[in-house]
Short mmCIF file of N, CA and C and ligand atoms in Angstrom, two decimals:
data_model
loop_
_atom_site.label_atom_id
_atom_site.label_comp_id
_atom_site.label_asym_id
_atom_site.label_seq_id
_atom_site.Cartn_x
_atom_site.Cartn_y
_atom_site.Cartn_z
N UNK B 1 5.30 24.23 -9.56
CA UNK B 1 4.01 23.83 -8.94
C UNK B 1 3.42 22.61 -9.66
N UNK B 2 2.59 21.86 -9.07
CA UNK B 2 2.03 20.77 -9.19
C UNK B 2 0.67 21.02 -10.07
N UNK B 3 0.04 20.66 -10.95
CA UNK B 3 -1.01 20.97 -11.49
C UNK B 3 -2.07 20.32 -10.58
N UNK B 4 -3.12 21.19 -10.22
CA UNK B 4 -4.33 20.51 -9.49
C UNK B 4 -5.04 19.25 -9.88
N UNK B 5 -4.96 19.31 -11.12
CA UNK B 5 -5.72 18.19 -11.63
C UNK B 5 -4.39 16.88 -11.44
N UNK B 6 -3.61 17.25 -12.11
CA UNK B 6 -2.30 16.03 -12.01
C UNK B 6 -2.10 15.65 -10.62
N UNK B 7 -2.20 16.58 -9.30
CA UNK B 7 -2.04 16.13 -8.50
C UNK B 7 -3.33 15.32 -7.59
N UNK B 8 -4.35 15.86 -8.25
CA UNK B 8 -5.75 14.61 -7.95
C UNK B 8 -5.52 13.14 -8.31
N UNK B 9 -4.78 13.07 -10.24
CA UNK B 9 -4.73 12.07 -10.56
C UNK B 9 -3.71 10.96 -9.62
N UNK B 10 -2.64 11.67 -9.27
CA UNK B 10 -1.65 11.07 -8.78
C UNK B 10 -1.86 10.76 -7.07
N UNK B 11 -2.69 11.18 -6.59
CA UNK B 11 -3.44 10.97 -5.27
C UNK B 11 -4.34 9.29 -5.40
N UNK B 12 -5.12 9.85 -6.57
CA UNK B 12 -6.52 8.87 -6.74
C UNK B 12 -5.44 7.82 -6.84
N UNK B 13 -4.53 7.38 -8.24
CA UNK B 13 -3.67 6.02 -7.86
C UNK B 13 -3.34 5.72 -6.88
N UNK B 14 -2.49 6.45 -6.20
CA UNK B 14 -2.07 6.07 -4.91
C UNK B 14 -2.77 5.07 -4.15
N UNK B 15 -4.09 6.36 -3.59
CA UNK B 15 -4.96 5.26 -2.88
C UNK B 15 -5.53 3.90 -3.71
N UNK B 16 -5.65 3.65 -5.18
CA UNK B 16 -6.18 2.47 -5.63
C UNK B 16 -5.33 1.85 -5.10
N UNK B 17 -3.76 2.05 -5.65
CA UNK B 17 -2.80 0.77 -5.48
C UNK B 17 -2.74 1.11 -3.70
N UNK B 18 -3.04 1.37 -3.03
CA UNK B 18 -2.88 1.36 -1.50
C UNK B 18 -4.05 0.08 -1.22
N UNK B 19 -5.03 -0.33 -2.14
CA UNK B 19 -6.14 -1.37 -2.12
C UNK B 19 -5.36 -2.52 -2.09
N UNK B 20 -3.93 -2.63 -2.95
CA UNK B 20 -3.68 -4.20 -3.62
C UNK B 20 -2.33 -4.37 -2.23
N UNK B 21 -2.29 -3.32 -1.25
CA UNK B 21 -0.95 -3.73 -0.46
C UNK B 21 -0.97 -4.88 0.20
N UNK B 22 -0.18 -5.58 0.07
CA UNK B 22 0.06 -6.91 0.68
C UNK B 22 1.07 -6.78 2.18
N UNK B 23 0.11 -6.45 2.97
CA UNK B 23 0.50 -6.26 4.29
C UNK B 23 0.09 -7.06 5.91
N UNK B 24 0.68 -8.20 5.53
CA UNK B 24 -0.31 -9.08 6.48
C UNK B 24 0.57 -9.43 7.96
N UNK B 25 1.83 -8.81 7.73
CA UNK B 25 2.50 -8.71 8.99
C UNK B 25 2.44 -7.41 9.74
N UNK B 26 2.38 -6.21 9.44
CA UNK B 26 2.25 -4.81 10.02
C UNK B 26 1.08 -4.56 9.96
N UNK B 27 -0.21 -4.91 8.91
CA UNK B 27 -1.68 -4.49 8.78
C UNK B 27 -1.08 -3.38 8.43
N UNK B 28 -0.30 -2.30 8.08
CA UNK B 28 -0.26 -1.21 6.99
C UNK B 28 -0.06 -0.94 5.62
N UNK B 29 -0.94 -0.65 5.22
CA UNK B 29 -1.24 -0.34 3.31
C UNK B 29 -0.45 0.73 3.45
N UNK B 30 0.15 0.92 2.43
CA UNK B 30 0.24 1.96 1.53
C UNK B 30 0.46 1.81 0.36
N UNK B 31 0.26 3.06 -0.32
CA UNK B 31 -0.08 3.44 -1.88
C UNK B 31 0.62 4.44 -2.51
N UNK B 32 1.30 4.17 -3.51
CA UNK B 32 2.45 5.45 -4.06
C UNK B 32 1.79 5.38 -5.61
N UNK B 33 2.41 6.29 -5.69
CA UNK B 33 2.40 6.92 -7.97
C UNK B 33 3.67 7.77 -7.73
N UNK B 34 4.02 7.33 -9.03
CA UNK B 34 4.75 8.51 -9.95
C UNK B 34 4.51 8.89 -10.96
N UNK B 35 4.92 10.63 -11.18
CA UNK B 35 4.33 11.30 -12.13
C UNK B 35 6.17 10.90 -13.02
N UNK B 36 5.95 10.42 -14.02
CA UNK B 36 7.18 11.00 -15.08
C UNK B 36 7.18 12.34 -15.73
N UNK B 37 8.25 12.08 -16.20
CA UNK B 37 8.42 14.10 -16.93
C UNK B 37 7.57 13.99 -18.07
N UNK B 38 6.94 12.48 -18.63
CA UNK B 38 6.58 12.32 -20.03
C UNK B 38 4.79 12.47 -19.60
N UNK B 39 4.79 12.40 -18.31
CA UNK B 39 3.19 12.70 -18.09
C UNK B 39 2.65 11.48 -17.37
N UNK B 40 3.03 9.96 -17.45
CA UNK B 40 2.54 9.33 -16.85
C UNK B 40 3.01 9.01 -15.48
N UNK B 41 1.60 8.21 -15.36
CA UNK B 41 1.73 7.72 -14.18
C UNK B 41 2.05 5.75 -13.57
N UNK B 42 2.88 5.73 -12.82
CA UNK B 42 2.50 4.63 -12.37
C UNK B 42 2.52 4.17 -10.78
N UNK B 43 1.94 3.69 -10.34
CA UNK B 43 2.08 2.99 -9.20
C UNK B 43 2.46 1.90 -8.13
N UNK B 44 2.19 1.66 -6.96
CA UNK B 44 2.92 0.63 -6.55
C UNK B 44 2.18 0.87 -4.70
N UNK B 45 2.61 -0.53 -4.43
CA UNK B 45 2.01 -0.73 -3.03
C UNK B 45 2.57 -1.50 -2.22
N UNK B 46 2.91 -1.39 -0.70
CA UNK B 46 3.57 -2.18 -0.42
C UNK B 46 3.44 -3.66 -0.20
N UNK B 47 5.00 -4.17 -0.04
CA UNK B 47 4.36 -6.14 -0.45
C UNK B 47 5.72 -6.43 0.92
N UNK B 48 4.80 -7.05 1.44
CA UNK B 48 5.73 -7.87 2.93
C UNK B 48 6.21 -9.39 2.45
N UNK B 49 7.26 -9.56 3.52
CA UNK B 49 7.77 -10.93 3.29
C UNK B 49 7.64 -11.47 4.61
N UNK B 50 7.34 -12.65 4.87
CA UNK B 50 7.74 -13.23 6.04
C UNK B 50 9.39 -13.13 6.63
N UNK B 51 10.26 -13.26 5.71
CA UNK B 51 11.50 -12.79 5.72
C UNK B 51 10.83 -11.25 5.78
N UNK B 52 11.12 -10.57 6.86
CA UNK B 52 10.57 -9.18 7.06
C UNK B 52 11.28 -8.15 6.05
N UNK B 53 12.72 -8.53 6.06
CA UNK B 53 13.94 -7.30 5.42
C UNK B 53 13.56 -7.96 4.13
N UNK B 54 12.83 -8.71 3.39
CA UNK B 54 12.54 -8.73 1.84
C UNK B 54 10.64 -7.91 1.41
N UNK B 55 10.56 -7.42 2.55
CA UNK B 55 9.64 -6.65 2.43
C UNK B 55 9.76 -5.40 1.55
N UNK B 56 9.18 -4.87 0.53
CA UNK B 56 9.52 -3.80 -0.01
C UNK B 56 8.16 -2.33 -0.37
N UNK B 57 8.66 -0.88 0.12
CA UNK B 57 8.16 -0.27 0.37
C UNK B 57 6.97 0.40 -0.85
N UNK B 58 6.02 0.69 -0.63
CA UNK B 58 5.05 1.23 -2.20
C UNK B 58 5.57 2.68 -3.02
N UNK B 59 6.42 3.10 -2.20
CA UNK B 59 7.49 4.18 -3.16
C UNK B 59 8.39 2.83 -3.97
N UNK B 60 8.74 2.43 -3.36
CA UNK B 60 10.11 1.44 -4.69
C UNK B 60 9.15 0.88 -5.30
N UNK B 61 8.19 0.33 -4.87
CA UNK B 61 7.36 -0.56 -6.08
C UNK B 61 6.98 0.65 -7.06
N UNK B 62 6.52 1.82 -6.95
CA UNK B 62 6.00 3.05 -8.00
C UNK B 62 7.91 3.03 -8.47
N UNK B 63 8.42 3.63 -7.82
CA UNK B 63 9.89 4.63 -8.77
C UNK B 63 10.23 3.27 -9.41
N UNK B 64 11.12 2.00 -9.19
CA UNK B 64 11.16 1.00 -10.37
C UNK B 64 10.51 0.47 -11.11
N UNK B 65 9.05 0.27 -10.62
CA UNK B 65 8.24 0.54 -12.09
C UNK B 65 7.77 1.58 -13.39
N UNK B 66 8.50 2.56 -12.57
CA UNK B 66 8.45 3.75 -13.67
C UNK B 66 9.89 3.17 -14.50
N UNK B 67 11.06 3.34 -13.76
CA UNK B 67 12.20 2.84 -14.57
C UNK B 67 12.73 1.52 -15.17
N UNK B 68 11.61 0.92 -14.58
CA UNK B 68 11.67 -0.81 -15.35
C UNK B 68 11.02 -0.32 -16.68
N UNK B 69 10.06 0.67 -17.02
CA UNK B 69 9.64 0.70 -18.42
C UNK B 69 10.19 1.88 -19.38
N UNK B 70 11.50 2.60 -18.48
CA UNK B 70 11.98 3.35 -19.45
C UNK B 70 12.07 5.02 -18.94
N UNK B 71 11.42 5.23 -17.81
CA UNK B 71 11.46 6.36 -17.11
C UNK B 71 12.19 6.75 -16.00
N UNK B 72 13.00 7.45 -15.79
CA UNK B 72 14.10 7.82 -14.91
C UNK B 72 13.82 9.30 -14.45
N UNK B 73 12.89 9.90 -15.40
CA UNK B 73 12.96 11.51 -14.62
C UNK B 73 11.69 11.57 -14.80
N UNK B 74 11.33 11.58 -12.77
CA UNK B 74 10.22 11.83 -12.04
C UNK B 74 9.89 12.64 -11.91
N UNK B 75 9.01 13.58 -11.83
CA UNK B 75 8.31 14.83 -11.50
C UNK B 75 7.98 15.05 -9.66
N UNK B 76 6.99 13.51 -9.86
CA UNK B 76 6.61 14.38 -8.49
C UNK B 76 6.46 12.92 -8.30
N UNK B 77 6.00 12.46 -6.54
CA UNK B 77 5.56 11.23 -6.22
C UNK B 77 4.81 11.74 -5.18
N UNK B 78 3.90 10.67 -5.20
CA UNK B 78 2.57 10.77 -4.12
C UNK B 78 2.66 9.67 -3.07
N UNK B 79 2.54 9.82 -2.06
CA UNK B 79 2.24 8.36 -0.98
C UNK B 79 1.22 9.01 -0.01
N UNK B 80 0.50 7.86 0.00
CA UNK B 80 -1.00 7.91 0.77
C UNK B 80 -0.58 6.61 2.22
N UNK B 81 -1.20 6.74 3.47
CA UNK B 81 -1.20 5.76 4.38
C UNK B 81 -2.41 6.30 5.30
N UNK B 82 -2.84 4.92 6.21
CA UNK B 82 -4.19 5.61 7.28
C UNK B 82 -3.39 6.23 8.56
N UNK B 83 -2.66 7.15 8.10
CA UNK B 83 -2.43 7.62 9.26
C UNK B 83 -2.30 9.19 9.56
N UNK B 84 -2.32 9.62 11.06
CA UNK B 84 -2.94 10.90 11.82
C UNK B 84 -2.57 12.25 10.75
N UNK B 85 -1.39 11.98 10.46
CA UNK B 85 -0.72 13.31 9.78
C UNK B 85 -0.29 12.59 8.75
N UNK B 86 -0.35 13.17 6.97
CA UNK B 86 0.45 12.63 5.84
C UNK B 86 1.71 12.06 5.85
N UNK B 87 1.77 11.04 5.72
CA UNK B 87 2.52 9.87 6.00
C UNK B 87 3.87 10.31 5.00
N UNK B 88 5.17 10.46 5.66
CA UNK B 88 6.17 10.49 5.14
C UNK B 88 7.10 9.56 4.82
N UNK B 89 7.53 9.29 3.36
CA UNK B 89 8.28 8.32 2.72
C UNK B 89 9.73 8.06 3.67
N UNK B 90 9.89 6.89 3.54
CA UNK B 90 11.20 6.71 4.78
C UNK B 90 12.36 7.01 3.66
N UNK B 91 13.91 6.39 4.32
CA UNK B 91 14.84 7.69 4.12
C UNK B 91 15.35 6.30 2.78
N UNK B 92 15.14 4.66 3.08
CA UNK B 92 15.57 4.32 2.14
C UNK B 92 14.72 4.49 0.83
N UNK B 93 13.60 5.15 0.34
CA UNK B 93 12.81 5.05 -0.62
C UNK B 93 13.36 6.75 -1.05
N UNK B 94 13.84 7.53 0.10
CA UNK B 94 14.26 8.57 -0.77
C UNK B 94 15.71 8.72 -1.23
N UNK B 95 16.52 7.89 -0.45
CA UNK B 95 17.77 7.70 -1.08
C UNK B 95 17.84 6.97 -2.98
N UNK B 96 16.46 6.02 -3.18
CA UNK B 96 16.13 5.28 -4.02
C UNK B 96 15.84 6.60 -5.61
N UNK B 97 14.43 7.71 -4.61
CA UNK B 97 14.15 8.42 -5.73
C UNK B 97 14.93 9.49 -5.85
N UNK B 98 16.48 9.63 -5.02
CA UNK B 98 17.33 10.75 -5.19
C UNK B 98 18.15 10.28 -6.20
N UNK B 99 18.42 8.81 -6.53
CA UNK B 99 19.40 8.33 -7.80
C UNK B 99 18.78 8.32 -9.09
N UNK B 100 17.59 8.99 -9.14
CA UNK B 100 17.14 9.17 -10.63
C UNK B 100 16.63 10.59 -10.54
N UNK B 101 15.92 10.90 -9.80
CA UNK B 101 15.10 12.29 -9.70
C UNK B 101 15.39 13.33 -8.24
N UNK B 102 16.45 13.88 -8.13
CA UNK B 102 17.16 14.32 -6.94
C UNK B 102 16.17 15.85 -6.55
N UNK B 103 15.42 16.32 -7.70
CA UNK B 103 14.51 17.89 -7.71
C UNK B 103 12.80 17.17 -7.11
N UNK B 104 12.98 15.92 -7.21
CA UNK B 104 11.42 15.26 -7.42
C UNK B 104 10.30 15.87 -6.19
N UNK B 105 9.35 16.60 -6.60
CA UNK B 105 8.66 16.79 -5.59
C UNK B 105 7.92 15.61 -4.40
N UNK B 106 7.65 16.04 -3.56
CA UNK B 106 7.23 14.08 -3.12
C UNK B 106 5.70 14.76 -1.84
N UNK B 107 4.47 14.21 -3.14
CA UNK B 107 3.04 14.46 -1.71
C UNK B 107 2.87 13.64 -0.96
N UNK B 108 2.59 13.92 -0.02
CA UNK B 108 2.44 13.29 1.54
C UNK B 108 1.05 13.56 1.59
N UNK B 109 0.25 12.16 1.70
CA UNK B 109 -0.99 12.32 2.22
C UNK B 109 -1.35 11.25 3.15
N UNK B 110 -2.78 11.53 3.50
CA UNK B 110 -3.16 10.44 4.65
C UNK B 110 -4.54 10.12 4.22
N UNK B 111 -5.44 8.85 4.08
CA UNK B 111 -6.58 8.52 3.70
C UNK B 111 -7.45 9.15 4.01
N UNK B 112 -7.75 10.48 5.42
CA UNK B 112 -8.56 11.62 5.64
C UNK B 112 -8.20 12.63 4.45
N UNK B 113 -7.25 12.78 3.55
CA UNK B 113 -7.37 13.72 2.61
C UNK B 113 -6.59 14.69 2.81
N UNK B 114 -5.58 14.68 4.13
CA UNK B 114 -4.66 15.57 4.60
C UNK B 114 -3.66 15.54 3.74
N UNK B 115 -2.89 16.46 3.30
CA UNK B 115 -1.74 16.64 2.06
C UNK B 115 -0.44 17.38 2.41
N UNK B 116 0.91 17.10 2.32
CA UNK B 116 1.86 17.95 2.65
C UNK B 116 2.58 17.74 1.59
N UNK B 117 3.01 19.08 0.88
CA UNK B 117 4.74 18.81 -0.08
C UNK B 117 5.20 19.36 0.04
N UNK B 118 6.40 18.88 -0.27
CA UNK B 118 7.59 19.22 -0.35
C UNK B 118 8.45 18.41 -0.71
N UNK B 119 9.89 19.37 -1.14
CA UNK B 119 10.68 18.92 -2.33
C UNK B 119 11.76 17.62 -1.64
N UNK B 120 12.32 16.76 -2.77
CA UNK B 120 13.09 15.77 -2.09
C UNK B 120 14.06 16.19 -1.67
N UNK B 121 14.82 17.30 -1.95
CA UNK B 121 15.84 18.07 -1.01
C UNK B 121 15.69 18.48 0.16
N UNK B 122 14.79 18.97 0.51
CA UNK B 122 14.12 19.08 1.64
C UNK B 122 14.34 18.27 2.83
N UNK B 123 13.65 16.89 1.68
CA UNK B 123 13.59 15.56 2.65
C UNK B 123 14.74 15.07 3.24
N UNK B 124 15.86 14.84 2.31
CA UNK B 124 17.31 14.03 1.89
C UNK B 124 18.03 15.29 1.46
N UNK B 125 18.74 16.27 2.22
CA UNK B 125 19.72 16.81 1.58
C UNK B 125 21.04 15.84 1.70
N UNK B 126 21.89 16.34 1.63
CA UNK B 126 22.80 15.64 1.46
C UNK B 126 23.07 13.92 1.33
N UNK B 127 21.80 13.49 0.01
CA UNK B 127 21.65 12.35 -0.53
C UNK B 127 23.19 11.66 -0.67
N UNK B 128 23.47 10.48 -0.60
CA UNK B 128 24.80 9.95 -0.77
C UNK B 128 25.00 9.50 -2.49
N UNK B 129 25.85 9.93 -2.80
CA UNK B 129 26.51 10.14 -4.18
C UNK B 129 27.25 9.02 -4.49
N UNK B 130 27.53 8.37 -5.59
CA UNK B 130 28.79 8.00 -6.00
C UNK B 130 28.97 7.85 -7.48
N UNK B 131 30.42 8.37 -7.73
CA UNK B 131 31.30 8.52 -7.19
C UNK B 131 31.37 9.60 -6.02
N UNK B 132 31.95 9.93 -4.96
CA UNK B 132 31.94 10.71 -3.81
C UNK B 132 31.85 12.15 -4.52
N UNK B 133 31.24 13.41 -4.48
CA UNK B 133 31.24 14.88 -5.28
C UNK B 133 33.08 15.36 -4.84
N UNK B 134 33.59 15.75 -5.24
CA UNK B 134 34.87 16.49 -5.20
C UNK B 134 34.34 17.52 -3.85
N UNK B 135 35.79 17.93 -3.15
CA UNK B 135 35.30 18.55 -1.98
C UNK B 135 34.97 20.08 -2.50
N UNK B 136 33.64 20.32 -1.51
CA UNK B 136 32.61 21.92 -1.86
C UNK B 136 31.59 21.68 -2.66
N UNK B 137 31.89 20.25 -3.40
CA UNK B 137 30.52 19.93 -4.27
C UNK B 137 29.70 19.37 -3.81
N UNK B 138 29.60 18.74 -2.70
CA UNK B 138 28.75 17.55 -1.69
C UNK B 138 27.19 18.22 -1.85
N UNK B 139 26.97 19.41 -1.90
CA UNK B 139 25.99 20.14 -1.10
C UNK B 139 24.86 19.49 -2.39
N1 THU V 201 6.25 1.25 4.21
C1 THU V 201 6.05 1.80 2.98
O1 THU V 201 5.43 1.19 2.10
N2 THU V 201 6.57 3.02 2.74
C2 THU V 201 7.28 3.76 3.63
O2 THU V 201 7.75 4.84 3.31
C3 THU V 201 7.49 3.26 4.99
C4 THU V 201 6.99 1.88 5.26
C5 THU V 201 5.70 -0.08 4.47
C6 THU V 201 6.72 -1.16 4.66
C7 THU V 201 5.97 -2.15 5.53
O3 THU V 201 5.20 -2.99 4.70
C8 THU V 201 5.04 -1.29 6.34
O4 THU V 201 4.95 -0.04 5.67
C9 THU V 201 5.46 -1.08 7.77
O5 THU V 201 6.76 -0.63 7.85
#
């Protein structure tokens, strides 16, 4: 389980860095954190390119800035967006946080305060591996 308070903290970033998203082709913000196993947090938001496919999502900006400074095992991640139902991380940002943190819990929220979790297995089972798992080990 998620600690109530840790998971306030890791909400409240979210939405700050959901302030700095640089989104001027879609008009959609969003705002991620990660919790490390060591307790902190960091964040990230998304940043567009005019080249659209160099656009990159506010989950990768949070998970490689956790591991650009030395952190690889995530706890939990948060993503916030303005939309109807808690906004779910797409499949390349979880293929991203399945190569360091494959147990990582991941909150889903929406700027009304709506919240969903659940685990990244859940999300991404059968994450792609390599080297390939030996056969019966895939799972
Ligand atoms: N986006 C994210 O930041 N996270 C996701 O999980 C899905 C999409 C961003 C990328 C782009 O700037 C905008 O939302 C619209 O796709």
């Amino acid at each position: 389980m998620l600690d109530e308070t840790v998971q306030q903290q890791l909400l409240d970033q979210a939405r700050r860095a959901r302030e700095t998203a640089y989104a001027p082709y879609s008009n959609f913000k969003v705002g991620a954190a990660v919790l490390t196993a060591a307790g902190e947090i960091f964040s990230g938001c998304n940043i567009e390119n005019a080249s659209l496919g160099a656009t990159i999502c506010a989950e990768r900006v949070a998970i490689l800035t956790a591991v650009a400074a030395g952190h690889r095992d995530l706890t939990a991640l948060a993503v916030v967006a303005d939309t109807p139902d808690p906004v779910a991380p797409c499949g390349l940002c979880r293929q991203v946080l399945a190569e360091f943190s494959p147990d990582c819990r991941v909150l889903m929220a929406n700027t009304a305060g709506r919240i969903r979790l659940a685990n990244l297995k859940e999300l991404l089972p059968l994450a792609f591996r390599w080297p390939p798992p030996k056969s019966g080990e895939g799972g």
